[in-house]
Short mmCIF file of C-alpha atoms in Angstrom, two decimals:
data_model
loop_
_atom_site.label_atom_id
_atom_site.label_comp_id
_atom_site.label_asym_id
_atom_site.label_seq_id
_atom_site.Cartn_x
_atom_site.Cartn_y
_atom_site.Cartn_z
CA MET A 52 118.18 116.52 103.66
CA LYS A 53 117.74 116.53 107.27
CA THR A 54 116.65 113.82 109.74
CA LEU A 55 113.76 114.54 111.80
CA LEU A 56 113.49 111.40 114.00
CA ASN A 57 115.62 108.61 113.90
CA LYS A 58 114.78 105.14 114.31
CA ASP A 59 114.89 105.58 118.06
CA GLN A 60 113.00 108.57 118.27
CA LEU A 61 110.27 107.10 115.83
CA ASN A 62 109.92 104.59 118.21
CA ILE A 63 109.53 106.45 121.40
CA THR A 64 107.18 108.91 119.40
CA LEU A 65 105.00 105.94 118.10
CA GLN A 66 104.91 104.78 121.62
CA ARG A 67 103.61 108.22 122.99
CA LEU A 68 101.14 108.20 120.48
CA ALA A 69 99.69 104.93 121.19
CA HIS A 70 99.72 105.95 124.94
CA GLN A 71 97.52 108.82 123.89
CA LEU A 72 95.23 107.08 122.11
CA VAL A 73 94.90 104.45 125.11
CA GLU A 74 94.79 107.35 127.42
CA ASN A 75 91.27 109.25 125.50
CA HIS A 76 89.87 105.86 124.53
CA LEU A 77 90.79 103.14 127.37
CA SER A 78 89.43 99.96 126.28
CA PHE A 79 88.83 100.48 122.40
CA LYS A 80 85.61 99.31 122.44
CA ASP A 81 83.89 101.56 120.63
CA THR A 82 86.61 103.03 119.04
CA ALA A 83 88.03 102.02 115.44
CA ILE A 84 91.17 102.74 113.83
CA ILE A 85 91.56 103.89 109.92
CA GLY A 86 94.93 103.93 108.17
CA ILE A 87 94.58 105.90 104.96
CA GLN A 88 96.11 104.12 101.91
CA PRO A 89 98.68 104.23 100.97
CA ARG A 90 101.09 105.50 103.31
CA GLY A 91 99.49 105.86 106.24
CA ILE A 92 98.79 102.08 107.11
CA TYR A 93 102.31 101.55 107.83
CA LEU A 94 101.91 103.93 110.68
CA SER A 95 98.22 102.56 111.25
CA ASP A 96 99.59 99.10 111.48
CA ARG A 97 102.22 100.12 114.06
CA ILE A 98 99.78 102.00 116.00
CA ALA A 99 97.15 99.91 116.31
CA HIS A 100 99.58 96.69 117.34
CA MET A 101 101.08 98.85 119.87
CA VAL A 102 97.47 100.13 121.30
CA ARG A 103 96.94 96.11 121.25
CA ASN A 104 100.10 95.12 123.05
CA ILE A 105 99.02 98.59 125.43
CA THR A 106 95.09 97.72 126.30
CA GLY A 107 95.58 93.40 126.22
CA GLN A 108 92.59 93.91 124.06
CA LYS A 109 93.21 91.46 121.05
CA ARG A 110 90.23 92.69 118.77
CA ILE A 111 90.46 96.48 118.18
CA ASP A 112 88.71 97.42 115.06
CA TYR A 113 91.26 98.35 112.99
CA GLY A 114 90.36 98.95 108.67
CA ARG A 115 92.81 100.60 105.84
CA LEU A 116 90.78 103.54 103.74
CA ASP A 117 91.40 104.16 100.21
CA ILE A 118 90.86 107.71 99.11
CA THR A 119 91.77 107.48 95.49
CA PHE A 120 87.51 107.74 94.02
CA TYR A 121 87.31 110.97 96.87
CA ARG A 122 90.30 113.02 95.61
CA ASP A 123 89.66 116.52 94.29
CA ASP A 124 92.23 116.28 91.32
CA VAL A 125 91.11 113.56 89.38
CA GLN A 126 91.12 115.64 86.16
CA SER A 127 94.32 117.62 86.97
CA ARG A 128 96.70 114.57 87.52
CA ASP A 129 97.85 111.25 86.38
CA ILE A 130 94.78 108.44 87.20
CA GLN A 131 95.94 106.44 89.78
CA VAL A 132 95.12 102.86 90.60
CA PRO A 133 93.43 102.45 94.05
CA SER A 134 94.92 100.56 96.94
CA ASP A 135 92.65 98.53 99.22
CA THR A 136 90.00 99.31 101.13
CA ASP A 137 89.62 96.84 104.09
CA ILE A 138 86.81 98.41 106.52
CA ALA A 139 85.25 94.87 107.98
CA PHE A 140 83.19 96.31 110.39
CA SER A 141 80.60 98.68 111.28
CA ILE A 142 81.63 102.03 111.76
CA GLU A 143 78.05 103.41 112.86
CA ASN A 144 78.52 105.12 116.28
CA LYS A 145 82.02 104.61 117.12
CA SER A 146 84.99 106.77 117.53
CA VAL A 147 86.92 106.72 114.45
CA ILE A 148 90.89 107.72 114.28
CA LEU A 149 92.15 108.15 110.95
CA ILE A 150 95.86 108.05 110.70
CA ASP A 151 98.28 109.14 108.24
CA ASP A 152 101.77 109.56 107.71
CA VAL A 153 101.88 113.25 106.80
CA LEU A 154 99.68 116.10 107.25
CA HIS A 155 100.35 119.22 104.91
CA THR A 156 97.44 120.34 102.67
CA GLY A 157 94.92 118.67 104.62
CA ARG A 158 93.38 117.66 100.91
CA THR A 159 94.04 113.84 101.73
CA ILE A 160 91.69 114.04 105.21
CA ARG A 161 89.43 116.22 103.22
CA SER A 162 88.79 112.78 100.92
CA ALA A 163 89.38 110.85 103.90
CA MET A 164 86.06 112.19 105.53
CA ASP A 165 84.18 111.94 102.78
CA ALA A 166 85.30 108.53 102.26
CA LEU A 167 84.76 107.31 105.85
CA ILE A 168 81.01 109.00 105.55
CA ASP A 169 80.20 106.83 102.72
CA TYR A 170 80.83 103.56 105.32
CA GLY A 171 78.31 105.03 107.71
CA ARG A 172 77.97 108.01 110.59
CA PRO A 173 80.65 107.63 113.07
CA LYS A 174 80.06 109.29 116.47
CA ASN A 175 83.14 111.35 116.31
CA VAL A 176 86.35 111.56 113.79
CA GLU A 177 89.99 112.34 115.10
CA LEU A 178 92.90 112.58 113.55
CA LEU A 179 96.65 111.05 114.38
CA VAL A 180 99.30 112.26 112.17
CA LEU A 181 103.22 111.49 112.63
CA VAL A 182 104.41 114.50 111.31
CA ASP A 183 102.57 117.94 111.01
CA ARG A 184 103.80 120.38 108.74
CA ARG A 185 102.67 123.83 110.27
CA PHE A 186 101.59 126.70 108.27
CA SER A 187 100.59 124.66 104.80
CA ARG A 188 96.77 123.92 105.75
CA GLU A 189 95.05 124.45 102.55
CA LEU A 190 91.86 123.74 104.64
CA PRO A 191 90.48 124.37 107.89
CA ILE A 192 91.79 120.68 109.78
CA GLN A 193 93.98 120.04 112.53
CA PRO A 194 95.14 116.93 113.43
CA ASP A 195 93.93 115.59 117.37
CA TYR A 196 97.26 113.66 117.90
CA VAL A 197 100.59 114.89 116.68
CA GLY A 198 103.95 113.17 116.32
CA HIS A 199 106.09 115.83 114.95
CA THR A 200 105.42 119.42 114.52
CA VAL A 201 107.68 120.72 111.45
CA ASP A 202 107.94 124.12 109.60
CA THR A 203 108.51 123.67 106.14
CA ILE A 204 108.04 125.67 102.88
CA LEU A 205 106.13 124.31 99.64
CA THR A 206 109.69 123.31 98.21
CA GLN A 207 110.61 121.16 100.46
CA LYS A 208 109.24 117.48 101.45
CA VAL A 209 108.48 115.38 104.46
CA LYS A 210 109.50 111.68 103.93
CA VAL A 211 108.93 108.94 106.29
CA TYR A 212 110.44 105.90 105.64
CA TRP A 213 109.08 102.56 107.24
CA LYS A 214 111.15 99.58 108.01
CA GLU A 215 108.44 97.28 106.16
CA LYS A 216 108.13 98.94 102.89
CA ASP A 217 111.43 100.81 102.71
CA GLY A 218 114.09 98.78 104.50
CA LYS A 219 114.57 101.57 107.26
CA ASP A 220 112.66 103.64 110.01
CA GLU A 221 113.34 107.30 109.30
CA VAL A 222 111.80 110.31 108.82
CA VAL A 223 113.51 113.09 106.70
CA LEU A 224 112.73 116.74 105.45
CA ILE A 225 113.95 116.85 101.60
CA ASP A 226 114.94 120.12 99.89
CA LYS A 227 114.02 119.60 96.48
CA VAL A 228 115.53 122.23 94.37
CA MET U 241 99.77 104.96 86.68
CA PRO U 242 97.77 105.47 83.92
CA LEU U 243 96.51 102.97 80.91
CA SER U 244 98.93 102.47 77.94
CA VAL U 245 95.85 103.56 75.80
CA LYS U 246 93.59 106.39 75.25
CA HIS U 247 90.23 104.59 74.45
CA LEU U 248 89.09 101.40 75.00
CA LEU U 249 88.98 99.90 71.68
CA GLY U 250 89.65 96.76 71.84
CA ILE U 251 91.24 93.90 73.88
CA LYS U 252 93.95 93.45 71.42
CA GLU U 253 95.65 96.81 72.21
CA LEU U 254 95.96 96.55 75.82
CA THR U 255 98.78 95.09 77.53
CA VAL U 256 98.59 92.44 80.39
CA GLN U 257 99.27 95.37 82.66
CA ASP U 258 96.85 97.69 81.61
CA ILE U 259 94.43 94.19 82.11
CA GLU U 260 95.73 93.37 85.42
CA GLN U 261 95.49 97.44 86.38
CA ILE U 262 91.41 97.21 85.24
CA PHE U 263 91.13 94.35 87.69
CA GLN U 264 92.74 95.72 90.55
CA THR U 265 90.52 98.73 90.17
CA ALA U 266 87.31 96.79 89.28
CA ASP U 267 88.30 95.11 92.74
CA GLU U 268 88.14 98.20 94.62
CA PHE U 269 84.71 99.05 92.66
CA LYS U 270 82.98 95.83 93.36
CA GLN U 271 83.66 96.54 97.25
CA VAL U 272 82.22 99.98 96.87
CA LEU U 273 78.62 98.05 95.34
CA GLN U 274 78.54 96.09 97.97
CA ARG U 275 78.69 99.34 100.49
CA PRO U 276 75.14 100.73 102.00
CA ILE U 277 76.21 104.03 99.61
CA LYS U 278 77.09 102.60 96.30
CA LYS U 279 78.63 105.62 95.19
CA VAL U 280 81.90 107.85 95.02
CA PRO U 281 82.15 111.34 93.56
CA THR U 282 85.59 110.44 91.74
CA LEU U 283 84.07 111.90 87.91
CA ARG U 284 81.39 114.65 89.55
CA ASP U 285 83.12 116.85 86.75
CA THR U 286 82.64 114.38 83.37
CA THR U 287 79.75 114.01 81.30
CA VAL U 288 79.55 110.48 79.46
CA ALA U 289 77.66 109.93 76.12
CA ASN U 290 76.17 106.27 75.79
CA ILE U 291 75.75 106.11 71.81
CA PHE U 292 74.17 102.70 71.00
CA PHE U 293 73.31 102.65 67.33
CA GLU U 294 72.24 98.61 67.99
CA ASN U 295 70.37 96.98 70.61
CA SER U 296 71.38 95.89 73.78
CA THR U 297 69.85 96.02 77.27
CA ARG U 298 72.59 94.25 80.03
CA THR U 299 75.10 96.46 78.17
CA ARG U 300 73.82 99.69 78.32
CA LEU U 301 72.21 99.27 81.71
CA SER U 302 75.61 98.06 83.02
CA PHE U 303 77.48 101.20 81.72
CA GLU U 304 74.74 103.51 82.78
CA LEU U 305 74.89 102.35 86.20
CA ALA U 306 78.78 102.37 85.61
CA GLU U 307 78.79 105.91 85.11
CA LYS U 308 76.57 106.85 87.45
CA ARG U 309 78.67 105.07 90.74
CA LEU U 310 81.24 107.14 89.65
CA GLY U 311 79.46 110.27 89.84
CA ALA U 312 79.30 111.00 86.27
CA ASP U 313 76.29 112.95 84.19
CA VAL U 314 75.28 110.40 81.59
CA VAL U 315 73.15 110.99 78.27
CA ASN U 316 71.78 107.94 76.50
CA PHE U 317 71.81 107.66 72.66
CA SER U 318 69.94 105.33 70.67
CA ALA U 319 69.69 105.13 66.64
CA SER U 320 66.06 104.16 66.40
CA GLY U 321 64.37 107.62 67.25
CA SER U 322 67.65 109.80 66.33
CA SER U 323 68.56 111.91 63.42
CA VAL U 324 70.33 108.57 62.49
CA SER U 325 67.13 107.66 59.97
CA LYS U 326 67.25 111.21 58.35
CA GLY U 327 70.97 110.61 56.96
CA GLU U 328 73.36 112.39 59.65
CA THR U 329 76.60 110.48 59.29
CA LEU U 330 78.34 108.70 62.27
CA ILE U 331 80.88 111.24 62.62
CA ASP U 332 78.10 114.27 62.61
CA THR U 333 76.11 112.43 64.93
CA VAL U 334 79.13 112.13 67.59
CA ASN U 335 80.59 115.86 67.03
CA ASN U 336 77.40 117.48 67.62
CA ILE U 337 77.11 115.14 70.66
CA LEU U 338 80.57 116.45 72.01
CA ALA U 339 79.68 119.97 70.96
CA MET U 340 77.15 119.91 74.28
CA LYS U 341 80.69 119.32 76.04
CA VAL U 342 80.61 115.63 76.60
CA ASP U 343 84.05 114.18 77.71
CA MET U 344 83.51 110.56 77.16
CA VAL U 345 81.69 108.45 74.39
CA VAL U 346 80.59 104.80 75.41
CA MET U 347 79.43 103.24 71.76
CA ARG U 348 78.21 100.09 70.30
CA HIS U 349 77.96 100.11 66.32
CA SER U 350 76.93 97.10 64.19
CA ALA U 351 79.82 98.09 61.84
CA SER U 352 82.97 96.16 62.74
CA GLY U 353 85.52 98.81 63.47
CA ALA U 354 83.55 101.88 63.90
CA PRO U 355 84.75 102.95 67.22
CA TRP U 356 88.79 103.25 65.35
CA PHE U 357 87.24 105.02 62.88
CA LEU U 358 85.38 107.52 65.20
CA ALA U 359 88.69 107.57 67.25
CA ASN U 360 90.74 108.91 64.46
CA HIS U 361 88.02 111.44 64.27
CA ILE U 362 87.62 112.94 67.49
CA ASP U 363 89.52 113.83 70.49
CA ALA U 364 87.20 111.93 73.39
CA SER U 365 87.95 109.31 74.83
CA ILE U 366 86.05 106.29 73.30
CA VAL U 367 84.48 102.83 74.61
CA ASN U 368 84.04 100.40 72.53
CA ALA U 369 80.68 98.74 73.71
CA GLY U 370 80.45 95.84 70.67
CA ASP U 371 81.46 96.42 67.24
CA GLY U 372 79.68 94.19 64.75
CA ILE U 373 81.72 90.98 64.75
CA ASN U 374 84.43 92.57 65.97
CA GLU U 375 85.22 93.17 69.54
CA HIS U 376 83.50 93.36 72.73
CA PRO U 377 86.27 94.49 75.32
CA THR U 378 84.23 94.98 78.53
CA GLN U 379 82.57 91.54 78.47
CA ALA U 380 85.86 89.64 77.88
CA LEU U 381 87.46 92.06 80.87
CA LEU U 382 84.32 91.21 82.98
CA ASP U 383 84.31 87.32 82.08
CA SER U 384 88.17 86.69 82.66
CA PHE U 385 87.52 89.07 86.03
CA SER U 386 84.71 86.65 86.97
CA ILE U 387 87.00 83.26 86.12
CA ARG U 388 89.58 85.11 88.24
CA GLU U 389 87.38 85.68 91.17
CA ARG U 390 86.48 81.67 91.06
CA LEU U 391 90.00 79.88 90.35
CA GLY U 392 92.40 82.76 91.41
CA SER U 393 94.28 83.01 88.40
CA LEU U 394 93.65 82.77 84.58
CA LYS U 395 97.31 81.35 83.71
CA GLY U 396 96.63 77.75 82.86
CA LYS U 397 93.13 77.58 83.28
CA ARG U 398 91.50 75.97 80.12
CA ILE U 399 88.67 77.64 78.93
CA ALA U 400 86.28 76.58 76.15
CA ILE U 401 84.42 78.53 74.19
CA ILE U 402 81.16 77.16 72.68
CA GLY U 403 78.39 77.88 70.01
CA ASP U 404 78.50 80.96 67.54
CA ILE U 405 82.16 81.31 67.50
CA MET U 406 81.80 83.00 63.34
CA HIS U 407 79.71 85.87 64.40
CA SER U 408 80.58 86.26 68.30
CA ARG U 409 82.70 89.74 69.22
CA VAL U 410 82.37 88.57 72.87
CA ALA U 411 84.66 85.32 71.19
CA LEU U 412 87.00 87.70 69.47
CA SER U 413 87.41 90.11 72.60
CA ASN U 414 87.78 86.56 74.82
CA ILE U 415 90.28 84.90 73.05
CA TYR U 416 92.47 87.93 73.13
CA CYS U 417 92.20 88.34 76.70
CA LEU U 418 92.17 85.13 77.78
CA ALA U 419 95.59 84.67 75.45
CA LYS U 420 96.97 87.78 77.48
CA LEU U 421 96.32 86.32 80.73
CA GLY U 422 97.67 82.76 79.89
CA ALA U 423 94.99 80.78 79.50
CA GLU U 424 94.33 77.86 77.16
CA VAL U 425 91.20 78.55 74.70
CA THR U 426 88.99 75.90 72.82
CA VAL U 427 86.78 76.95 70.06
CA SER U 428 83.72 74.37 69.73
CA GLY U 429 80.46 74.73 67.86
CA PRO U 430 79.51 73.65 64.22
CA PRO U 431 81.90 73.87 61.64
CA THR U 432 79.81 76.17 60.09
CA LEU U 433 80.20 78.76 63.01
CA ILE U 434 84.11 78.20 63.47
CA PRO U 435 85.91 80.47 61.48
CA LYS U 436 88.65 79.42 59.19
CA HIS U 437 92.26 79.58 60.40
CA ILE U 438 90.91 80.41 63.88
CA GLU U 439 93.85 78.34 65.05
CA SER U 440 96.45 81.40 63.79
CA LEU U 441 94.75 83.36 67.12
CA GLY U 442 96.46 80.25 69.60
CA VAL U 443 92.66 78.65 70.14
CA ARG U 444 92.32 74.76 69.66
CA VAL U 445 89.36 73.81 67.63
CA GLU U 446 87.00 71.15 69.01
CA TYR U 447 83.89 70.26 67.19
CA ASN U 448 82.68 68.07 69.67
CA VAL U 449 81.32 69.61 72.43
CA LYS U 450 80.91 66.69 74.88
CA LYS U 451 84.86 66.32 74.41
CA ALA U 452 85.44 70.13 74.85
CA LEU U 453 83.57 70.14 78.25
CA GLU U 454 85.49 67.27 79.09
CA TRP U 455 88.74 69.30 78.52
CA CYS U 456 88.06 72.61 80.41
CA ASP U 457 87.78 74.00 83.59
CA VAL U 458 85.18 76.52 82.31
CA ALA U 459 82.54 76.82 79.28
CA ASN U 460 81.46 80.39 77.86
CA VAL U 461 78.28 79.41 76.38
CA LEU U 462 77.62 81.97 73.58
CA ARG U 463 74.14 82.67 71.76
CA ILE U 464 73.72 81.88 68.39
CA GLN U 465 73.30 85.01 66.50
CA LEU U 466 70.80 84.73 64.03
CA GLU U 467 70.35 88.35 63.48
CA ARG U 468 73.83 88.51 61.72
CA GLN U 469 74.14 85.30 59.57
CA HIS U 470 72.67 86.42 56.50
CA LYS U 471 72.69 82.29 54.69
CA PRO U 472 71.75 79.08 56.82
CA LEU U 473 74.84 77.95 58.61
CA PHE U 474 72.82 74.91 60.24
CA SER U 475 69.49 73.36 59.75
CA THR U 476 67.46 73.96 62.65
CA LEU U 477 67.62 75.53 66.48
CA ARG U 478 66.45 71.79 67.38
CA GLU U 479 69.13 70.40 65.70
CA TYR U 480 71.24 72.79 67.05
CA ALA U 481 70.34 72.31 70.42
CA LEU U 482 70.44 68.58 70.01
CA PHE U 483 74.14 68.55 68.89
CA TYR U 484 75.93 71.44 70.38
CA GLY U 485 73.34 72.50 73.13
CA ILE U 486 74.37 72.01 76.80
CA ASN U 487 72.28 70.20 79.36
CA LYS U 488 72.23 69.25 83.03
CA GLN U 489 72.87 65.24 82.03
CA MET U 490 76.62 66.20 80.23
CA LEU U 491 77.39 68.40 82.91
CA ASP U 492 76.97 65.87 85.64
CA GLY U 493 78.30 62.93 83.42
CA LEU U 494 81.92 64.94 83.54
CA LYS U 495 84.84 63.99 85.93
CA LYS U 496 84.66 67.66 87.42
CA LYS U 497 82.40 70.42 88.06
CA ILE U 498 82.83 72.84 85.17
CA ILE U 499 81.88 76.82 85.45
CA ILE U 500 79.44 77.42 83.21
CA MET U 501 79.21 81.04 81.85
CA HIS U 502 77.34 82.96 79.40
CA PRO U 503 77.30 86.93 78.52
CA GLY U 504 73.82 86.84 77.96
CA PRO U 505 71.06 87.00 76.11
CA ILE U 506 70.38 83.41 76.73
CA ASN U 507 68.44 81.88 74.47
CA ARG U 508 66.85 79.10 77.13
CA GLY U 509 66.53 75.68 75.59
CA VAL U 510 68.75 76.45 72.34
CA GLU U 511 72.43 76.81 73.22
CA ILE U 512 71.67 76.10 76.85
CA ASN U 513 69.27 74.61 78.76
CA SER U 514 67.60 76.07 81.70
CA ASP U 515 68.37 73.28 84.17
CA VAL U 516 72.26 74.58 83.74
CA ALA U 517 71.97 77.81 83.05
CA ASP U 518 70.19 77.94 86.59
CA SER U 519 72.45 75.48 88.56
CA GLY U 520 75.15 76.41 90.95
CA GLN U 521 78.04 75.83 88.47
CA SER U 522 76.58 78.58 86.31
CA ILE U 523 78.05 82.23 87.12
CA ILE U 524 76.05 84.28 84.92
CA LEU U 525 74.54 86.31 87.23
CA ASN U 526 78.32 86.95 88.22
CA GLN U 527 79.33 87.70 85.12
CA VAL U 528 76.49 90.93 85.15
CA GLU U 529 77.56 92.23 88.78
CA ASN U 530 81.10 91.85 87.67
CA GLY U 531 79.66 93.90 84.53
CA VAL U 532 79.27 96.89 86.29
CA ALA U 533 82.14 97.26 88.78
CA ILE U 534 84.67 96.34 85.18
CA ARG U 535 83.23 99.12 83.49
CA MET U 536 83.35 101.44 86.43
CA ALA U 537 87.48 100.79 86.17
CA VAL U 538 87.37 100.91 82.18
CA ILE U 539 85.80 104.71 82.41
CA TYR U 540 87.68 105.68 85.47
CA LEU U 541 91.34 104.57 84.22
CA LEU U 542 90.65 105.92 81.18
CA SER U 543 89.29 109.63 82.35
CA GLY U 544 91.68 111.88 84.24
CA LYS U 545 94.88 113.95 82.60
CA LYS U 546 94.81 114.01 78.86
CA ASP U 547 98.12 113.02 77.18
CA ALA U 548 98.35 114.15 73.39
CA GLN U 549 101.38 111.19 73.44
CA LEU U 550 99.11 108.37 73.96
CA SER U 551 98.45 106.55 71.72
CA ILE U 552 95.01 105.78 70.26
#
């Protein structure tokens, strides 16, 4: 097991990502942040909070998206109970920033885009991930904002721990046997 | 975490955890049904056969909509106008349908236990859409789901089931479901329509409908199933309406506003008056609305990787 980001490094990375979002979206008037359930929402919670602090804008459209019903492997794995989808605003003509913790094969993001489009037609969609597992993509999907890039092999796993959920802030690379 | 069962035959076989998973999933489907695009592509590789050996409007439409909104392909079959009238057996009929690569069967049958029988003979998952006077699990699930939506939880809530308890599969499934979720149940109606020893299921019996209404938080009113009554069990419908029918006056005389439910079809003026069925206390149409979400949840949770270890 190898630590990719410790607590302090993670915080600095999150701050950078939040500032990059503000740099590109300024007031966030026509921009929505949407975290992907179940693990992406801890990241999106933090990013949304930071963006609110940086911009001083209290009302930023922030939602959570569950992609269970849009997976391409429903029949080939154990059925999963869905998490909440909570998008209490229209995404029509908005800039949407999708947020997930780890980008690996790209299939989750493919599902998320399909799910998102069923809520309306956004102006454009961007992708923010904390960890990009480079060279492991199975679909032509690339992130717009990356916290940390790592080269991995298939048997390895990137795990992001969040204080709210797991009691600590850390990103680790695990070698599975 | 999938359900503990491969089929949804009855509520009796479900665990509390199963029911909660179905509700949690139905919450999400309900949200999907409120979007402009009320459809998800989840089961686009699944085909479901709705096999109805008994009449139905609500349940059948509800299942069909649920399947279509999950993206599944749907075939419908009703006994009338089919080869059943030429003498084909149930297993032959279903196996012929399954030979056309159908993955799941939703069945209503007038014989109690028919889905259990079928489950022993075929591989596909079966959803019981009502079997004789035995169970109607999706109705009980949507009833409890609708109560949960109004009252937050079922625990300690008082539910009165009023009417033809004897011939009602809705009553039996509801009793199982409510008991598992921790609600208190009283059944009420004419003594001839309440089975003996029903107390052994953990319910109270109250022959006086007014007292049952005073006691309860929710009244689930059932239809008199004349088609299943092969001997006279009460003198006339008018007499039944006078003694056991629920009217607005009775509701207004109660200390609190109770919730009125009915699984349909309603016989207006018999078990329930129009001024009750259409009142603000009635959640009859919410039940129908929730039915689609519940059935989507059941079908979704029963699909997926088939595991030979699961019990029937």
